[in-house]
């Protein structure tokens, strides 16, 4: 669904950290909520550049988060990758609307909850002939960090994606009292420990709490275990 700069990538190491290469900025991405507690916006804070090569913790135990400090070896972290290598479009369930469809791969859910306001996006898609509903629907779907949800333009036969510069976000979720996954934005290649490249997508979330059952991708476990990176 997306092409990548071949020099910019995240490599999953066997039972170890993510090795990042390329000119990628780090930023803190906080889920901002409204008065009703529902997810409404991303609040971004740019962080100092870590340099062209660095290692990010994926076991959840580093004392130097988000960076690796070797704790994975001390705790005996098992980071076996189990996520499907199937292309997104081959996995997605489609929910039809008059001009747009909603594509959904539930296994990629990172529990950011931008899909919930305004009656949930699964209900909105049938009403996207209304310009106001359509704008809300597109905004909420595009705020899904994992790319679980995608807006599909039926006439063009292609996704409607936000323009995102390649960067890595460190998600913070104050409403849930926890830290979330690593948010890869803008089509960053992810290479498995066995050397195979996952499909490049515009929005992806990688587990950094160590508990996901869909490694290397986030499955929302950080919220259940109240993972804290700070």
mmCIF file with all atom_site columns, N, CA and C in Angstrom, residues 140-208:
data_model
loop_
_atom_site.group_PDB
_atom_site.id
_atom_site.type_symbol
_atom_site.label_atom_id
_atom_site.label_alt_id
_atom_site.label_comp_id
_atom_site.label_asym_id
_atom_site.label_entity_id
_atom_site.label_seq_id
_atom_site.pdbx_PDB_ins_code
_atom_site.Cartn_x
_atom_site.Cartn_y
_atom_site.Cartn_z
_atom_site.occupancy
_atom_site.B_iso_or_equiv
_atom_site.pdbx_formal_charge
_atom_site.auth_seq_id
_atom_site.auth_comp_id
_atom_site.auth_asym_id
_atom_site.auth_atom_id
_atom_site.pdbx_PDB_model_num
ATOM 1   N N  . UNK A 1 140 ? -11.599 10.430  11.727 1.00 0.00 ? 140 UNK A N  1
ATOM 2   C CA . UNK A 1 140 ? -11.473 9.420   12.779 1.00 0.00 ? 140 UNK A CA 1
ATOM 3   C C  . UNK A 1 140 ? -10.705 8.186   12.287 1.00 0.00 ? 140 UNK A C  1
ATOM 4   N N  . UNK A 1 141 ? -11.005 7.743   11.076 1.00 0.00 ? 141 UNK A N  1
ATOM 5   C CA . UNK A 1 141 ? -10.309 6.572   10.543 1.00 0.00 ? 141 UNK A CA 1
ATOM 6   C C  . UNK A 1 141 ? -8.827  6.874   10.347 1.00 0.00 ? 141 UNK A C  1
ATOM 7   N N  . UNK A 1 142 ? -8.518  8.053   9.805  1.00 0.00 ? 142 UNK A N  1
ATOM 8   C CA . UNK A 1 142 ? -7.124  8.393   9.550  1.00 0.00 ? 142 UNK A CA 1
ATOM 9   C C  . UNK A 1 142 ? -6.335  8.604   10.835 1.00 0.00 ? 142 UNK A C  1
ATOM 10  N N  . UNK A 1 143 ? -6.995  8.853   11.948 1.00 0.00 ? 143 UNK A N  1
ATOM 11  C CA . UNK A 1 143 ? -6.315  8.987   13.238 1.00 0.00 ? 143 UNK A CA 1
ATOM 12  C C  . UNK A 1 143 ? -5.978  7.639   13.860 1.00 0.00 ? 143 UNK A C  1
ATOM 13  N N  . UNK A 1 144 ? -6.461  6.542   13.283 1.00 0.00 ? 144 UNK A N  1
ATOM 14  C CA . UNK A 1 144 ? -6.132  5.202   13.775 1.00 0.00 ? 144 UNK A CA 1
ATOM 15  C C  . UNK A 1 144 ? -4.647  4.952   13.537 1.00 0.00 ? 144 UNK A C  1
ATOM 16  N N  . UNK A 1 145 ? -3.819  4.856   14.582 1.00 0.00 ? 145 UNK A N  1
ATOM 17  C CA . UNK A 1 145 ? -2.376  4.803   14.369 1.00 0.00 ? 145 UNK A CA 1
ATOM 18  C C  . UNK A 1 145 ? -1.878  3.506   13.738 1.00 0.00 ? 145 UNK A C  1
ATOM 19  N N  . UNK A 1 146 ? -2.569  2.414   14.001 1.00 0.00 ? 146 UNK A N  1
ATOM 20  C CA . UNK A 1 146 ? -2.090  1.105   13.542 1.00 0.00 ? 146 UNK A CA 1
ATOM 21  C C  . UNK A 1 146 ? -2.394  0.822   12.085 1.00 0.00 ? 146 UNK A C  1
ATOM 22  N N  . UNK A 1 147 ? -3.272  1.632   11.481 1.00 0.00 ? 147 UNK A N  1
ATOM 23  C CA . UNK A 1 147 ? -3.720  1.329   10.135 1.00 0.00 ? 147 UNK A CA 1
ATOM 24  C C  . UNK A 1 147 ? -4.672  0.154   10.091 1.00 0.00 ? 147 UNK A C  1
ATOM 25  N N  . UNK A 1 148 ? -5.190  -0.243  11.264 1.00 0.00 ? 148 UNK A N  1
ATOM 26  C CA . UNK A 1 148 ? -6.233  -1.286  11.272 1.00 0.00 ? 148 UNK A CA 1
ATOM 27  C C  . UNK A 1 148 ? -7.379  -0.847  10.374 1.00 0.00 ? 148 UNK A C  1
ATOM 28  N N  . UNK A 1 149 ? -7.744  0.425   10.462 1.00 0.00 ? 149 UNK A N  1
ATOM 29  C CA . UNK A 1 149 ? -8.866  0.980   9.715  1.00 0.00 ? 149 UNK A CA 1
ATOM 30  C C  . UNK A 1 149 ? -8.354  1.839   8.568  1.00 0.00 ? 149 UNK A C  1
ATOM 31  N N  . UNK A 1 150 ? -8.973  1.675   7.398  1.00 0.00 ? 150 UNK A N  1
ATOM 32  C CA . UNK A 1 150 ? -8.594  2.412   6.198  1.00 0.00 ? 150 UNK A CA 1
ATOM 33  C C  . UNK A 1 150 ? -9.856  2.854   5.475  1.00 0.00 ? 150 UNK A C  1
ATOM 34  N N  . UNK A 1 151 ? -9.858  4.107   5.010  1.00 0.00 ? 151 UNK A N  1
ATOM 35  C CA . UNK A 1 151 ? -10.942 4.605   4.160  1.00 0.00 ? 151 UNK A CA 1
ATOM 36  C C  . UNK A 1 151 ? -10.648 4.205   2.724  1.00 0.00 ? 151 UNK A C  1
ATOM 37  N N  . UNK A 1 152 ? -11.630 3.580   2.073  1.00 0.00 ? 152 UNK A N  1
ATOM 38  C CA . UNK A 1 152 ? -11.455 3.118   0.694  1.00 0.00 ? 152 UNK A CA 1
ATOM 39  C C  . UNK A 1 152 ? -12.388 3.891   -0.228 1.00 0.00 ? 152 UNK A C  1
ATOM 40  N N  . UNK A 1 153 ? -11.808 4.565   -1.224 1.00 0.00 ? 153 UNK A N  1
ATOM 41  C CA . UNK A 1 153 ? -12.578 5.292   -2.231 1.00 0.00 ? 153 UNK A CA 1
ATOM 42  C C  . UNK A 1 153 ? -13.039 4.293   -3.288 1.00 0.00 ? 153 UNK A C  1
ATOM 43  N N  . UNK A 1 154 ? -14.328 4.008   -3.332 1.00 0.00 ? 154 UNK A N  1
ATOM 44  C CA . UNK A 1 154 ? -14.849 2.969   -4.216 1.00 0.00 ? 154 UNK A CA 1
ATOM 45  C C  . UNK A 1 154 ? -14.706 3.345   -5.688 1.00 0.00 ? 154 UNK A C  1
ATOM 46  N N  . UNK A 1 155 ? -14.872 4.616   -6.027 1.00 0.00 ? 155 UNK A N  1
ATOM 47  C CA . UNK A 1 155 ? -14.792 5.041   -7.425 1.00 0.00 ? 155 UNK A CA 1
ATOM 48  C C  . UNK A 1 155 ? -13.363 4.919   -7.952 1.00 0.00 ? 155 UNK A C  1
ATOM 49  N N  . UNK A 1 156 ? -12.392 5.303   -7.155 1.00 0.00 ? 156 UNK A N  1
ATOM 50  C CA . UNK A 1 156 ? -10.989 5.265   -7.580 1.00 0.00 ? 156 UNK A CA 1
ATOM 51  C C  . UNK A 1 156 ? -10.348 3.896   -7.344 1.00 0.00 ? 156 UNK A C  1
ATOM 52  N N  . UNK A 1 157 ? -10.958 3.117   -6.456 1.00 0.00 ? 157 UNK A N  1
ATOM 53  C CA . UNK A 1 157 ? -10.378 1.822   -6.124 1.00 0.00 ? 157 UNK A CA 1
ATOM 54  C C  . UNK A 1 157 ? -9.059  1.944   -5.388 1.00 0.00 ? 157 UNK A C  1
ATOM 55  N N  . UNK A 1 158 ? -8.993  2.912   -4.459 1.00 0.00 ? 158 UNK A N  1
ATOM 56  C CA . UNK A 1 158 ? -7.755  3.128   -3.717 1.00 0.00 ? 158 UNK A CA 1
ATOM 57  C C  . UNK A 1 158 ? -8.067  3.706   -2.340 1.00 0.00 ? 158 UNK A C  1
ATOM 58  N N  . UNK A 1 159 ? -7.074  3.626   -1.464 1.00 0.00 ? 159 UNK A N  1
ATOM 59  C CA . UNK A 1 159 ? -7.237  4.130   -0.106 1.00 0.00 ? 159 UNK A CA 1
ATOM 60  C C  . UNK A 1 159 ? -7.108  5.651   -0.073 1.00 0.00 ? 159 UNK A C  1
ATOM 61  N N  . UNK A 1 160 ? -7.796  6.265   0.881  1.00 0.00 ? 160 UNK A N  1
ATOM 62  C CA . UNK A 1 160 ? -7.634  7.692   1.152  1.00 0.00 ? 160 UNK A CA 1
ATOM 63  C C  . UNK A 1 160 ? -6.809  7.789   2.435  1.00 0.00 ? 160 UNK A C  1
ATOM 64  N N  . UNK A 1 161 ? -5.534  8.131   2.275  1.00 0.00 ? 161 UNK A N  1
ATOM 65  C CA . UNK A 1 161 ? -4.600  8.133   3.393  1.00 0.00 ? 161 UNK A CA 1
ATOM 66  C C  . UNK A 1 161 ? -4.094  9.534   3.692  1.00 0.00 ? 161 UNK A C  1
ATOM 67  N N  . UNK A 1 162 ? -3.789  9.831   4.946  1.00 0.00 ? 162 UNK A N  1
ATOM 68  C CA . UNK A 1 162 ? -3.184  11.126  5.277  1.00 0.00 ? 162 UNK A CA 1
ATOM 69  C C  . UNK A 1 162 ? -1.743  11.181  4.802  1.00 0.00 ? 162 UNK A C  1
ATOM 70  N N  . UNK A 1 163 ? -1.262  12.369  4.517  1.00 0.00 ? 163 UNK A N  1
ATOM 71  C CA . UNK A 1 163 ? 0.148   12.557  4.168  1.00 0.00 ? 163 UNK A CA 1
ATOM 72  C C  . UNK A 1 163 ? 0.954   12.624  5.461  1.00 0.00 ? 163 UNK A C  1
ATOM 73  N N  . UNK A 1 164 ? 1.803   11.639  5.687  1.00 0.00 ? 164 UNK A N  1
ATOM 74  C CA . UNK A 1 164 ? 2.591   11.574  6.909  1.00 0.00 ? 164 UNK A CA 1
ATOM 75  C C  . UNK A 1 164 ? 4.071   11.494  6.562  1.00 0.00 ? 164 UNK A C  1
ATOM 76  N N  . UNK A 1 165 ? 4.852   12.406  7.110  1.00 0.00 ? 165 UNK A N  1
ATOM 77  C CA . UNK A 1 165 ? 6.296   12.341  6.927  1.00 0.00 ? 165 UNK A CA 1
ATOM 78  C C  . UNK A 1 165 ? 6.836   11.162  7.731  1.00 0.00 ? 165 UNK A C  1
ATOM 79  N N  . UNK A 1 166 ? 7.816   10.446  7.208  1.00 0.00 ? 166 UNK A N  1
ATOM 80  C CA . UNK A 1 166 ? 8.368   9.312   7.957  1.00 0.00 ? 166 UNK A CA 1
ATOM 81  C C  . UNK A 1 166 ? 8.887   9.738   9.328  1.00 0.00 ? 166 UNK A C  1
ATOM 82  N N  . UNK A 1 167 ? 8.372   9.118   10.363 1.00 0.00 ? 167 UNK A N  1
ATOM 83  C CA . UNK A 1 167 ? 8.772   9.414   11.737 1.00 0.00 ? 167 UNK A CA 1
ATOM 84  C C  . UNK A 1 167 ? 8.280   8.296   12.631 1.00 0.00 ? 167 UNK A C  1
ATOM 85  N N  . UNK A 1 168 ? 8.802   8.259   13.850 1.00 0.00 ? 168 UNK A N  1
ATOM 86  C CA . UNK A 1 168 ? 8.376   7.269   14.833 1.00 0.00 ? 168 UNK A CA 1
ATOM 87  C C  . UNK A 1 168 ? 7.787   8.000   16.028 1.00 0.00 ? 168 UNK A C  1
ATOM 88  N N  . UNK A 1 169 ? 6.541   7.692   16.331 1.00 0.00 ? 169 UNK A N  1
ATOM 89  C CA . UNK A 1 169 ? 5.866   8.290   17.468 1.00 0.00 ? 169 UNK A CA 1
ATOM 90  C C  . UNK A 1 169 ? 5.865   7.360   18.675 1.00 0.00 ? 169 UNK A C  1
ATOM 91  N N  . UNK A 1 170 ? 6.032   7.939   19.840 1.00 0.00 ? 170 UNK A N  1
ATOM 92  C CA . UNK A 1 170 ? 5.948   7.204   21.107 1.00 0.00 ? 170 UNK A CA 1
ATOM 93  C C  . UNK A 1 170 ? 4.597   7.554   21.712 1.00 0.00 ? 170 UNK A C  1
ATOM 94  N N  . UNK A 1 171 ? 3.666   6.631   21.657 1.00 0.00 ? 171 UNK A N  1
ATOM 95  C CA . UNK A 1 171 ? 2.292   6.937   22.050 1.00 0.00 ? 171 UNK A CA 1
ATOM 96  C C  . UNK A 1 171 ? 2.141   6.946   23.564 1.00 0.00 ? 171 UNK A C  1
ATOM 97  N N  . UNK A 1 172 ? 1.483   7.995   24.054 1.00 0.00 ? 172 UNK A N  1
ATOM 98  C CA . UNK A 1 172 ? 1.101   8.101   25.456 1.00 0.00 ? 172 UNK A CA 1
ATOM 99  C C  . UNK A 1 172 ? -0.418  8.207   25.535 1.00 0.00 ? 172 UNK A C  1
ATOM 100 N N  . UNK A 1 173 ? -1.012  7.501   26.488 1.00 0.00 ? 173 UNK A N  1
ATOM 101 C CA . UNK A 1 173 ? -2.469  7.401   26.594 1.00 0.00 ? 173 UNK A CA 1
ATOM 102 C C  . UNK A 1 173 ? -2.916  7.759   28.016 1.00 0.00 ? 173 UNK A C  1
ATOM 103 N N  . UNK A 1 174 ? -2.987  9.056   28.335 1.00 0.00 ? 174 UNK A N  1
ATOM 104 C CA . UNK A 1 174 ? -3.348  9.466   29.696 1.00 0.00 ? 174 UNK A CA 1
ATOM 105 C C  . UNK A 1 174 ? -4.710  8.951   30.152 1.00 0.00 ? 174 UNK A C  1
ATOM 106 N N  . UNK A 1 175 ? -5.672  8.844   29.237 1.00 0.00 ? 175 UNK A N  1
ATOM 107 C CA . UNK A 1 175 ? -7.012  8.393   29.622 1.00 0.00 ? 175 UNK A CA 1
ATOM 108 C C  . UNK A 1 175 ? -6.982  6.972   30.169 1.00 0.00 ? 175 UNK A C  1
ATOM 109 N N  . UNK A 1 176 ? -6.085  6.143   29.643 1.00 0.00 ? 176 UNK A N  1
ATOM 110 C CA . UNK A 1 176 ? -5.942  4.767   30.110 1.00 0.00 ? 176 UNK A CA 1
ATOM 111 C C  . UNK A 1 176 ? -4.834  4.611   31.143 1.00 0.00 ? 176 UNK A C  1
ATOM 112 N N  . UNK A 1 177 ? -4.121  5.706   31.418 1.00 0.00 ? 177 UNK A N  1
ATOM 113 C CA . UNK A 1 177 ? -3.051  5.659   32.403 1.00 0.00 ? 177 UNK A CA 1
ATOM 114 C C  . UNK A 1 177 ? -1.903  4.770   31.988 1.00 0.00 ? 177 UNK A C  1
ATOM 115 N N  . UNK A 1 178 ? -1.551  4.807   30.695 1.00 0.00 ? 178 UNK A N  1
ATOM 116 C CA . UNK A 1 178 ? -0.483  3.923   30.214 1.00 0.00 ? 178 UNK A CA 1
ATOM 117 C C  . UNK A 1 178 ? 0.217   4.543   29.010 1.00 0.00 ? 178 UNK A C  1
ATOM 118 N N  . UNK A 1 179 ? 1.313   3.915   28.657 1.00 0.00 ? 179 UNK A N  1
ATOM 119 C CA . UNK A 1 179 ? 2.034   4.247   27.426 1.00 0.00 ? 179 UNK A CA 1
ATOM 120 C C  . UNK A 1 179 ? 1.655   3.237   26.356 1.00 0.00 ? 179 UNK A C  1
ATOM 121 N N  . UNK A 1 180 ? 1.593   3.705   25.134 1.00 0.00 ? 180 UNK A N  1
ATOM 122 C CA . UNK A 1 180 ? 1.202   2.831   24.037 1.00 0.00 ? 180 UNK A CA 1
ATOM 123 C C  . UNK A 1 180 ? 2.382   2.394   23.198 1.00 0.00 ? 180 UNK A C  1
ATOM 124 N N  . UNK A 1 181 ? 2.116   1.933   21.986 1.00 0.00 ? 181 UNK A N  1
ATOM 125 C CA . UNK A 1 181 ? 3.149   1.351   21.126 1.00 0.00 ? 181 UNK A CA 1
ATOM 126 C C  . UNK A 1 181 ? 4.002   2.398   20.419 1.00 0.00 ? 181 UNK A C  1
ATOM 127 N N  . UNK A 1 182 ? 4.916   1.898   19.607 1.00 0.00 ? 182 UNK A N  1
ATOM 128 C CA . UNK A 1 182 ? 5.658   2.734   18.677 1.00 0.00 ? 182 UNK A CA 1
ATOM 129 C C  . UNK A 1 182 ? 4.808   2.931   17.435 1.00 0.00 ? 182 UNK A C  1
ATOM 130 N N  . UNK A 1 183 ? 4.632   4.171   17.032 1.00 0.00 ? 183 UNK A N  1
ATOM 131 C CA . UNK A 1 183 ? 3.798   4.486   15.880 1.00 0.00 ? 183 UNK A CA 1
ATOM 132 C C  . UNK A 1 183 ? 4.704   4.822   14.697 1.00 0.00 ? 183 UNK A C  1
ATOM 133 N N  . UNK A 1 184 ? 4.758   3.933   13.723 1.00 0.00 ? 184 UNK A N  1
ATOM 134 C CA . UNK A 1 184 ? 5.541   4.147   12.506 1.00 0.00 ? 184 UNK A CA 1
ATOM 135 C C  . UNK A 1 184 ? 4.659   4.828   11.478 1.00 0.00 ? 184 UNK A C  1
ATOM 136 N N  . UNK A 1 185 ? 5.118   5.987   11.013 1.00 0.00 ? 185 UNK A N  1
ATOM 137 C CA . UNK A 1 185 ? 4.311   6.821   10.129 1.00 0.00 ? 185 UNK A CA 1
ATOM 138 C C  . UNK A 1 185 ? 5.045   7.103   8.829  1.00 0.00 ? 185 UNK A C  1
ATOM 139 N N  . UNK A 1 186 ? 4.281   7.157   7.761  1.00 0.00 ? 186 UNK A N  1
ATOM 140 C CA . UNK A 1 186 ? 4.835   7.593   6.495  1.00 0.00 ? 186 UNK A CA 1
ATOM 141 C C  . UNK A 1 186 ? 5.504   6.525   5.663  1.00 0.00 ? 186 UNK A C  1
ATOM 142 N N  . UNK A 1 187 ? 5.193   5.253   5.894  1.00 0.00 ? 187 UNK A N  1
ATOM 143 C CA . UNK A 1 187 ? 5.714   4.189   5.033  1.00 0.00 ? 187 UNK A CA 1
ATOM 144 C C  . UNK A 1 187 ? 7.119   3.748   5.367  1.00 0.00 ? 187 UNK A C  1
ATOM 145 N N  . UNK A 1 188 ? 7.351   3.386   6.616  1.00 0.00 ? 188 UNK A N  1
ATOM 146 C CA . UNK A 1 188 ? 8.661   2.900   7.052  1.00 0.00 ? 188 UNK A CA 1
ATOM 147 C C  . UNK A 1 188 ? 8.698   1.380   6.923  1.00 0.00 ? 188 UNK A C  1
ATOM 148 N N  . UNK A 1 189 ? 9.724   0.867   6.298  1.00 0.00 ? 189 UNK A N  1
ATOM 149 C CA . UNK A 1 189 ? 9.850   -0.578  6.131  1.00 0.00 ? 189 UNK A CA 1
ATOM 150 C C  . UNK A 1 189 ? 10.155  -1.241  7.466  1.00 0.00 ? 189 UNK A C  1
ATOM 151 N N  . UNK A 1 190 ? 9.526   -2.390  7.706  1.00 0.00 ? 190 UNK A N  1
ATOM 152 C CA . UNK A 1 190 ? 9.797   -3.210  8.883  1.00 0.00 ? 190 UNK A CA 1
ATOM 153 C C  . UNK A 1 190 ? 10.305  -4.562  8.399  1.00 0.00 ? 190 UNK A C  1
ATOM 154 N N  . UNK A 1 191 ? 11.483  -4.930  8.868  1.00 0.00 ? 191 UNK A N  1
ATOM 155 C CA . UNK A 1 191 ? 12.118  -6.178  8.456  1.00 0.00 ? 191 UNK A CA 1
ATOM 156 C C  . UNK A 1 191 ? 12.120  -7.136  9.638  1.00 0.00 ? 191 UNK A C  1
ATOM 157 N N  . UNK A 1 192 ? 11.655  -8.349  9.419  1.00 0.00 ? 192 UNK A N  1
ATOM 158 C CA . UNK A 1 192 ? 11.586  -9.344  10.487 1.00 0.00 ? 192 UNK A CA 1
ATOM 159 C C  . UNK A 1 192 ? 12.968  -9.877  10.819 1.00 0.00 ? 192 UNK A C  1
ATOM 160 N N  . UNK A 1 193 ? 13.035  -10.581 11.946 1.00 0.00 ? 193 UNK A N  1
ATOM 161 C CA . UNK A 1 193 ? 14.308  -11.173 12.363 1.00 0.00 ? 193 UNK A CA 1
ATOM 162 C C  . UNK A 1 193 ? 14.815  -12.210 11.381 1.00 0.00 ? 193 UNK A C  1
ATOM 163 N N  . UNK A 1 194 ? 13.901  -12.787 10.581 1.00 0.00 ? 194 UNK A N  1
ATOM 164 C CA . UNK A 1 194 ? 14.339  -13.772 9.586  1.00 0.00 ? 194 UNK A CA 1
ATOM 165 C C  . UNK A 1 194 ? 14.701  -13.139 8.241  1.00 0.00 ? 194 UNK A C  1
ATOM 166 N N  . UNK A 1 195 ? 14.680  -11.799 8.193  1.00 0.00 ? 195 UNK A N  1
ATOM 167 C CA . UNK A 1 195 ? 15.098  -11.089 6.992  1.00 0.00 ? 195 UNK A CA 1
ATOM 168 C C  . UNK A 1 195 ? 13.995  -10.764 6.014  1.00 0.00 ? 195 UNK A C  1
ATOM 169 N N  . UNK A 1 196 ? 12.783  -11.235 6.279  1.00 0.00 ? 196 UNK A N  1
ATOM 170 C CA . UNK A 1 196 ? 11.669  -10.965 5.375  1.00 0.00 ? 196 UNK A CA 1
ATOM 171 C C  . UNK A 1 196 ? 11.042  -9.617  5.719  1.00 0.00 ? 196 UNK A C  1
ATOM 172 N N  . UNK A 1 197 ? 10.681  -8.862  4.699  1.00 0.00 ? 197 UNK A N  1
ATOM 173 C CA . UNK A 1 197 ? 10.091  -7.542  4.915  1.00 0.00 ? 197 UNK A CA 1
ATOM 174 C C  . UNK A 1 197 ? 8.578   -7.640  4.974  1.00 0.00 ? 197 UNK A C  1
ATOM 175 N N  . UNK A 1 198 ? 7.988   -7.016  5.989  1.00 0.00 ? 198 UNK A N  1
ATOM 176 C CA . UNK A 1 198 ? 6.531   -6.927  6.065  1.00 0.00 ? 198 UNK A CA 1
ATOM 177 C C  . UNK A 1 198 ? 6.030   -5.930  5.020  1.00 0.00 ? 198 UNK A C  1
ATOM 178 N N  . UNK A 1 199 ? 4.763   -6.019  4.708  1.00 0.00 ? 199 UNK A N  1
ATOM 179 C CA . UNK A 1 199 ? 4.164   -5.046  3.796  1.00 0.00 ? 199 UNK A CA 1
ATOM 180 C C  . UNK A 1 199 ? 4.348   -3.637  4.361  1.00 0.00 ? 199 UNK A C  1
ATOM 181 N N  . UNK A 1 200 ? 4.793   -2.729  3.518  1.00 0.00 ? 200 UNK A N  1
ATOM 182 C CA . UNK A 1 200 ? 4.971   -1.341  3.940  1.00 0.00 ? 200 UNK A CA 1
ATOM 183 C C  . UNK A 1 200 ? 3.617   -0.639  3.929  1.00 0.00 ? 200 UNK A C  1
ATOM 184 N N  . UNK A 1 201 ? 3.261   -0.080  5.074  1.00 0.00 ? 201 UNK A N  1
ATOM 185 C CA . UNK A 1 201 ? 1.993   0.640   5.184  1.00 0.00 ? 201 UNK A CA 1
ATOM 186 C C  . UNK A 1 201 ? 2.242   2.035   5.745  1.00 0.00 ? 201 UNK A C  1
ATOM 187 N N  . UNK A 1 202 ? 1.318   2.934   5.501  1.00 0.00 ? 202 UNK A N  1
ATOM 188 C CA . UNK A 1 202 ? 1.448   4.329   5.913  1.00 0.00 ? 202 UNK A CA 1
ATOM 189 C C  . UNK A 1 202 ? 1.393   4.492   7.425  1.00 0.00 ? 202 UNK A C  1
ATOM 190 N N  . UNK A 1 203 ? 0.621   3.638   8.076  1.00 0.00 ? 203 UNK A N  1
ATOM 191 C CA . UNK A 1 203 ? 0.430   3.707   9.536  1.00 0.00 ? 203 UNK A CA 1
ATOM 192 C C  . UNK A 1 203 ? 0.592   2.300   10.103 1.00 0.00 ? 203 UNK A C  1
ATOM 193 N N  . UNK A 1 204 ? 1.509   2.151   11.049 1.00 0.00 ? 204 UNK A N  1
ATOM 194 C CA . UNK A 1 204 ? 1.713   0.858   11.706 1.00 0.00 ? 204 UNK A CA 1
ATOM 195 C C  . UNK A 1 204 ? 2.100   1.095   13.158 1.00 0.00 ? 204 UNK A C  1
ATOM 196 N N  . UNK A 1 205 ? 1.753   0.162   14.034 1.00 0.00 ? 205 UNK A N  1
ATOM 197 C CA . UNK A 1 205 ? 2.158   0.262   15.437 1.00 0.00 ? 205 UNK A CA 1
ATOM 198 C C  . UNK A 1 205 ? 2.887   -1.008  15.849 1.00 0.00 ? 205 UNK A C  1
ATOM 199 N N  . UNK A 1 206 ? 4.064   -0.834  16.437 1.00 0.00 ? 206 UNK A N  1
ATOM 200 C CA . UNK A 1 206 ? 4.878   -1.943  16.907 1.00 0.00 ? 206 UNK A CA 1
ATOM 201 C C  . UNK A 1 206 ? 4.818   -2.020  18.430 1.00 0.00 ? 206 UNK A C  1
ATOM 202 N N  . UNK A 1 207 ? 4.718   -3.226  18.952 1.00 0.00 ? 207 UNK A N  1
ATOM 203 C CA . UNK A 1 207 ? 4.667   -3.449  20.393 1.00 0.00 ? 207 UNK A CA 1
ATOM 204 C C  . UNK A 1 207 ? 5.957   -2.987  21.058 1.00 0.00 ? 207 UNK A C  1
ATOM 205 N N  . UNK A 1 208 ? 5.830   -2.266  22.178 1.00 0.00 ? 208 UNK A N  1
ATOM 206 C CA . UNK A 1 208 ? 7.013   -1.932  22.977 1.00 0.00 ? 208 UNK A CA 1
ATOM 207 C C  . UNK A 1 208 ? 6.819   -2.275  24.454 1.00 0.00 ? 208 UNK A C  1
#
